[in-house]
Amino acid sequence: MISLTKPFTEKQLRTVLARWLTMSAPPVTADPPAEPPVPDVDSGTAAASPLDPVTLDTLRQLGERRGQDVLGTIVQMYLDRTPALVATLQDAVARQDAEGIRQQAHTFKSNCGHVGAMALVELCQELEDRGAAQLTTDTAELMRVIETEYASVQDALKVLMQEASS
């Protein structure tokens, strides 16, 4: 692996950094966990959640190692920043601005990946691809699907924040 695509795991980052930082020495790799992390989510709600439990658990574990609320910080940043991103994306779609659609979909996609909103990541990738290909037809319909999924993600993240604070 020479490069990374977002979202990436800590192990993937270590592997790439080790390759680039120790070109003359054997690559340093992180020991993989014995078992995949177990999501800290009720099994009854995990299937219905628009959030990837592994991503959330990874953020929780990172926070525990650092003694910080990494998950809470990232979720709050997402909730604070994405309404403006979505509004800008909606505007680009309304104007049928292919380059604006591509850029804004890419930015929003990255933000969604950070909180594990993988369905939104896929939808944004589709919209980004349409913008890159100058295909602005049917982008309004895709934007409506994105808006619906985004509302579900926002609701799930707000519940997550409420549960964390209680």
PDB file of C-alpha atoms in Angstrom:
ATOM      1  CA  MET A   1       0.000   0.000   0.000  1.00  0.00           C
ATOM      2  CA  ILE A   2       1.545   3.287  -1.095  1.00  0.00           C
ATOM      3  CA  SER A   3      -1.335   5.699  -0.608  1.00  0.00           C
ATOM      4  CA  LEU A   4      -4.524   5.995   1.402  1.00  0.00           C
ATOM      5  CA  THR A   5      -8.087   6.802   0.543  1.00  0.00           C
ATOM      6  CA  LYS A   6     -10.492   8.221   3.101  1.00  0.00           C
ATOM      7  CA  PRO A   7     -11.729   6.968   5.406  1.00  0.00           C
ATOM      8  CA  PHE A   8      -8.698   4.967   6.514  1.00  0.00           C
ATOM      9  CA  THR A   9      -7.849   3.047   9.658  1.00  0.00           C
ATOM     10  CA  GLU A  10      -5.037   3.726  12.081  1.00  0.00           C
ATOM     11  CA  LYS A  11      -3.385   0.461  10.997  1.00  0.00           C
ATOM     12  CA  GLN A  12      -3.468   1.502   7.328  1.00  0.00           C
ATOM     13  CA  LEU A  13      -1.934   4.864   8.223  1.00  0.00           C
ATOM     14  CA  ARG A  14       0.837   3.200  10.227  1.00  0.00           C
ATOM     15  CA  THR A  15       1.613   0.840   7.352  1.00  0.00           C
ATOM     16  CA  VAL A  16       1.916   3.659   4.818  1.00  0.00           C
ATOM     17  CA  LEU A  17       3.955   5.839   7.159  1.00  0.00           C
ATOM     18  CA  ALA A  18       6.262   2.969   8.005  1.00  0.00           C
ATOM     19  CA  ARG A  19       6.892   2.350   4.331  1.00  0.00           C
ATOM     20  CA  TRP A  20       7.761   5.970   3.627  1.00  0.00           C
ATOM     21  CA  LEU A  21       9.716   6.674   6.802  1.00  0.00           C
ATOM     22  CA  THR A  22      11.883   3.560   6.792  1.00  0.00           C
ATOM     23  CA  MET A  23      12.783   3.016   3.154  1.00  0.00           C
ATOM     24  CA  SER A  24      16.096   1.305   4.015  1.00  0.00           C
ATOM     25  CA  ALA A  25      14.808  -0.656   7.000  1.00  0.00           C
ATOM     26  CA  PRO A  26      12.165  -3.388   6.955  1.00  0.00           C
ATOM     27  CA  PRO A  27       8.644  -1.939   7.196  1.00  0.00           C
ATOM     28  CA  VAL A  28       7.150  -1.637  10.653  1.00  0.00           C
ATOM     29  CA  THR A  29       3.623  -2.927  10.868  1.00  0.00           C
ATOM     30  CA  ALA A  30       1.136  -2.606  13.639  1.00  0.00           C
ATOM     31  CA  ASP A  31       0.075  -5.847  15.230  1.00  0.00           C
ATOM     32  CA  PRO A  32      -3.456  -6.582  14.106  1.00  0.00           C
ATOM     33  CA  PRO A  33      -5.954  -7.075  16.901  1.00  0.00           C
ATOM     34  CA  ALA A  34      -6.638 -10.701  17.768  1.00  0.00           C
ATOM     35  CA  GLU A  35     -10.296 -10.173  16.962  1.00  0.00           C
ATOM     36  CA  PRO A  36     -12.107  -7.369  15.189  1.00  0.00           C
ATOM     37  CA  PRO A  37     -13.375  -4.698  17.577  1.00  0.00           C
ATOM     38  CA  VAL A  38     -16.793  -5.358  19.010  1.00  0.00           C
ATOM     39  CA  PRO A  39     -19.063  -2.383  18.436  1.00  0.00           C
ATOM     40  CA  ASP A  40     -20.388  -0.755  21.595  1.00  0.00           C
ATOM     41  CA  VAL A  41     -23.929  -0.645  20.250  1.00  0.00           C
ATOM     42  CA  ASP A  42     -27.094  -2.504  21.145  1.00  0.00           C
ATOM     43  CA  SER A  43     -27.584  -5.265  18.590  1.00  0.00           C
ATOM     44  CA  GLY A  44     -31.237  -4.329  18.171  1.00  0.00           C
ATOM     45  CA  THR A  45     -30.449  -0.831  16.937  1.00  0.00           C
ATOM     46  CA  ALA A  46     -27.223  -1.537  15.076  1.00  0.00           C
ATOM     47  CA  ALA A  47     -28.977  -2.959  12.012  1.00  0.00           C
ATOM     48  CA  ALA A  48     -31.211   0.100  11.689  1.00  0.00           C
ATOM     49  CA  SER A  49     -28.467   2.655  12.329  1.00  0.00           C
ATOM     50  CA  PRO A  50     -27.148   4.657   9.380  1.00  0.00           C
ATOM     51  CA  LEU A  51     -23.748   4.718  11.129  1.00  0.00           C
ATOM     52  CA  ASP A  52     -20.979   2.156  10.831  1.00  0.00           C
ATOM     53  CA  PRO A  53     -20.458   0.737  14.336  1.00  0.00           C
ATOM     54  CA  VAL A  54     -16.826  -0.183  13.615  1.00  0.00           C
ATOM     55  CA  THR A  55     -15.992   3.431  12.728  1.00  0.00           C
ATOM     56  CA  LEU A  56     -17.685   4.657  15.896  1.00  0.00           C
ATOM     57  CA  ASP A  57     -15.896   2.062  18.014  1.00  0.00           C
ATOM     58  CA  THR A  58     -12.547   2.997  16.464  1.00  0.00           C
ATOM     59  CA  LEU A  59     -13.134   6.639  17.418  1.00  0.00           C
ATOM     60  CA  ARG A  60     -14.125   5.596  20.952  1.00  0.00           C
ATOM     61  CA  GLN A  61     -10.967   3.507  21.320  1.00  0.00           C
ATOM     62  CA  LEU A  62      -8.801   6.323  19.995  1.00  0.00           C
ATOM     63  CA  GLY A  63     -10.354   8.642  22.555  1.00  0.00           C
ATOM     64  CA  GLU A  64      -9.764   6.168  25.365  1.00  0.00           C
ATOM     65  CA  ARG A  65      -6.087   5.858  24.432  1.00  0.00           C
ATOM     66  CA  ARG A  66      -5.683   9.631  24.358  1.00  0.00           C
ATOM     67  CA  GLY A  67      -7.889  10.411  27.339  1.00  0.00           C
ATOM     68  CA  GLN A  68     -10.115  12.590  25.168  1.00  0.00           C
ATOM     69  CA  ASP A  69     -13.627  12.416  23.773  1.00  0.00           C
ATOM     70  CA  VAL A  70     -12.525  12.017  20.152  1.00  0.00           C
ATOM     71  CA  LEU A  71     -15.883  10.590  19.069  1.00  0.00           C
ATOM     72  CA  GLY A  72     -17.847  13.413  20.694  1.00  0.00           C
ATOM     73  CA  THR A  73     -15.572  16.058  19.209  1.00  0.00           C
ATOM     74  CA  ILE A  74     -15.810  14.660  15.681  1.00  0.00           C
ATOM     75  CA  VAL A  75     -19.571  14.162  15.908  1.00  0.00           C
ATOM     76  CA  GLN A  76     -20.087  17.711  17.178  1.00  0.00           C
ATOM     77  CA  MET A  77     -17.904  19.117  14.396  1.00  0.00           C
ATOM     78  CA  TYR A  78     -19.938  17.124  11.864  1.00  0.00           C
ATOM     79  CA  LEU A  79     -23.235  18.389  13.280  1.00  0.00           C
ATOM     80  CA  ASP A  80     -21.946  21.978  13.322  1.00  0.00           C
ATOM     81  CA  ARG A  81     -20.309  22.075   9.883  1.00  0.00           C
ATOM     82  CA  THR A  82     -22.333  19.871   7.578  1.00  0.00           C
ATOM     83  CA  PRO A  83     -25.528  21.948   7.353  1.00  0.00           C
ATOM     84  CA  ALA A  84     -23.541  24.615   5.478  1.00  0.00           C
ATOM     85  CA  LEU A  85     -21.908  21.953   3.282  1.00  0.00           C
ATOM     86  CA  VAL A  86     -25.297  20.486   2.399  1.00  0.00           C
ATOM     87  CA  ALA A  87     -26.714  23.941   1.635  1.00  0.00           C
ATOM     88  CA  THR A  88     -23.796  24.675  -0.701  1.00  0.00           C
ATOM     89  CA  LEU A  89     -24.233  21.286  -2.364  1.00  0.00           C
ATOM     90  CA  GLN A  90     -27.974  21.905  -2.779  1.00  0.00           C
ATOM     91  CA  ASP A  91     -27.183  25.245  -4.402  1.00  0.00           C
ATOM     92  CA  ALA A  92     -24.714  23.658  -6.834  1.00  0.00           C
ATOM     93  CA  VAL A  93     -27.312  21.025  -7.759  1.00  0.00           C
ATOM     94  CA  ALA A  94     -30.014  23.680  -8.248  1.00  0.00           C
ATOM     95  CA  ARG A  95     -27.682  25.663 -10.541  1.00  0.00           C
ATOM     96  CA  GLN A  96     -26.563  22.453 -12.312  1.00  0.00           C
ATOM     97  CA  ASP A  97     -22.973  23.509 -11.639  1.00  0.00           C
ATOM     98  CA  ALA A  98     -21.085  20.296 -12.427  1.00  0.00           C
ATOM     99  CA  GLU A  99     -17.762  21.429 -10.935  1.00  0.00           C
ATOM    100  CA  GLY A 100     -19.476  22.791  -7.827  1.00  0.00           C
ATOM    101  CA  ILE A 101     -21.360  19.516  -7.445  1.00  0.00           C
ATOM    102  CA  ARG A 102     -18.124  17.553  -7.740  1.00  0.00           C
ATOM    103  CA  GLN A 103     -16.257  19.689  -5.217  1.00  0.00           C
ATOM    104  CA  GLN A 104     -19.037  19.943  -2.652  1.00  0.00           C
ATOM    105  CA  ALA A 105     -19.992  16.267  -2.914  1.00  0.00           C
ATOM    106  CA  HIS A 106     -16.337  15.343  -2.347  1.00  0.00           C
ATOM    107  CA  THR A 107     -16.065  17.562   0.738  1.00  0.00           C
ATOM    108  CA  PHE A 108     -19.351  16.327   2.196  1.00  0.00           C
ATOM    109  CA  LYS A 109     -18.368  12.714   1.443  1.00  0.00           C
ATOM    110  CA  SER A 110     -15.181  13.086   3.472  1.00  0.00           C
ATOM    111  CA  ASN A 111     -17.070  14.502   6.437  1.00  0.00           C
ATOM    112  CA  CYS A 112     -19.577  11.648   6.281  1.00  0.00           C
ATOM    113  CA  GLY A 113     -16.799   9.070   6.252  1.00  0.00           C
ATOM    114  CA  HIS A 114     -15.357  10.471   9.477  1.00  0.00           C
ATOM    115  CA  VAL A 115     -18.555   9.606  11.384  1.00  0.00           C
ATOM    116  CA  GLY A 116     -19.187   6.284   9.657  1.00  0.00           C
ATOM    117  CA  ALA A 117     -22.136   7.409   7.518  1.00  0.00           C
ATOM    118  CA  MET A 118     -21.184   4.946   4.813  1.00  0.00           C
ATOM    119  CA  ALA A 119     -24.453   5.045   2.850  1.00  0.00           C
ATOM    120  CA  LEU A 120     -24.007   8.812   2.566  1.00  0.00           C
ATOM    121  CA  VAL A 121     -20.399   8.293   1.479  1.00  0.00           C
ATOM    122  CA  GLU A 122     -21.610   6.089  -1.381  1.00  0.00           C
ATOM    123  CA  LEU A 123     -24.357   8.521  -2.393  1.00  0.00           C
ATOM    124  CA  CYS A 124     -21.930  11.440  -2.343  1.00  0.00           C
ATOM    125  CA  GLN A 125     -19.448   9.446  -4.412  1.00  0.00           C
ATOM    126  CA  GLU A 126     -22.160   8.894  -7.011  1.00  0.00           C
ATOM    127  CA  LEU A 127     -22.985  12.604  -7.046  1.00  0.00           C
ATOM    128  CA  GLU A 128     -19.283  13.503  -7.202  1.00  0.00           C
ATOM    129  CA  ASP A 129     -18.820  11.143 -10.157  1.00  0.00           C
ATOM    130  CA  ARG A 130     -21.765  12.730 -11.965  1.00  0.00           C
ATOM    131  CA  GLY A 131     -20.294  16.177 -11.426  1.00  0.00           C
ATOM    132  CA  ALA A 132     -16.882  15.053 -12.668  1.00  0.00           C
ATOM    133  CA  ALA A 133     -18.519  13.619 -15.792  1.00  0.00           C
ATOM    134  CA  GLN A 134     -20.519  16.843 -16.349  1.00  0.00           C
ATOM    135  CA  LEU A 135     -23.767  14.851 -15.953  1.00  0.00           C
ATOM    136  CA  THR A 136     -26.105  17.163 -14.079  1.00  0.00           C
ATOM    137  CA  THR A 137     -29.348  15.482 -15.136  1.00  0.00           C
ATOM    138  CA  ASP A 138     -31.054  13.577 -12.316  1.00  0.00           C
ATOM    139  CA  THR A 139     -28.775  15.161  -9.721  1.00  0.00           C
ATOM    140  CA  ALA A 140     -31.809  16.780  -8.057  1.00  0.00           C
ATOM    141  CA  GLU A 141     -33.348  13.346  -7.443  1.00  0.00           C
ATOM    142  CA  LEU A 142     -30.073  12.008  -6.053  1.00  0.00           C
ATOM    143  CA  MET A 143     -29.824  15.107  -3.855  1.00  0.00           C
ATOM    144  CA  ARG A 144     -33.262  14.315  -2.386  1.00  0.00           C
ATOM    145  CA  VAL A 145     -32.039  10.815  -1.493  1.00  0.00           C
ATOM    146  CA  ILE A 146     -28.921  12.336   0.087  1.00  0.00           C
ATOM    147  CA  GLU A 147     -31.046  14.785   2.100  1.00  0.00           C
ATOM    148  CA  THR A 148     -33.192  11.940   3.455  1.00  0.00           C
ATOM    149  CA  GLU A 149     -30.154   9.870   4.436  1.00  0.00           C
ATOM    150  CA  TYR A 150     -28.484  12.945   5.907  1.00  0.00           C
ATOM    151  CA  ALA A 151     -31.505  13.558   8.156  1.00  0.00           C
ATOM    152  CA  SER A 152     -31.249   9.953   9.399  1.00  0.00           C
ATOM    153  CA  VAL A 153     -27.532  10.372  10.083  1.00  0.00           C
ATOM    154  CA  GLN A 154     -28.097  13.640  11.951  1.00  0.00           C
ATOM    155  CA  ASP A 155     -30.787  12.011  14.101  1.00  0.00           C
ATOM    156  CA  ALA A 156     -28.564   9.016  14.881  1.00  0.00           C
ATOM    157  CA  LEU A 157     -25.635  11.266  15.801  1.00  0.00           C
ATOM    158  CA  LYS A 158     -27.808  13.423  18.064  1.00  0.00           C
ATOM    159  CA  VAL A 159     -29.027  10.290  19.860  1.00  0.00           C
ATOM    160  CA  LEU A 160     -25.421   9.131  20.177  1.00  0.00           C
ATOM    161  CA  MET A 161     -24.438  12.459  21.745  1.00  0.00           C
ATOM    162  CA  GLN A 162     -27.406  12.373  24.147  1.00  0.00           C
ATOM    163  CA  GLU A 163     -26.554   8.829  25.224  1.00  0.00           C
ATOM    164  CA  ALA A 164     -22.923   9.800  25.783  1.00  0.00           C
ATOM    165  CA  SER A 165     -23.879  12.761  27.970  1.00  0.00           C
ATOM    166  CA  SER A 166     -26.253  10.776  30.186  1.00  0.00           C
TER     167      SER A 166
END
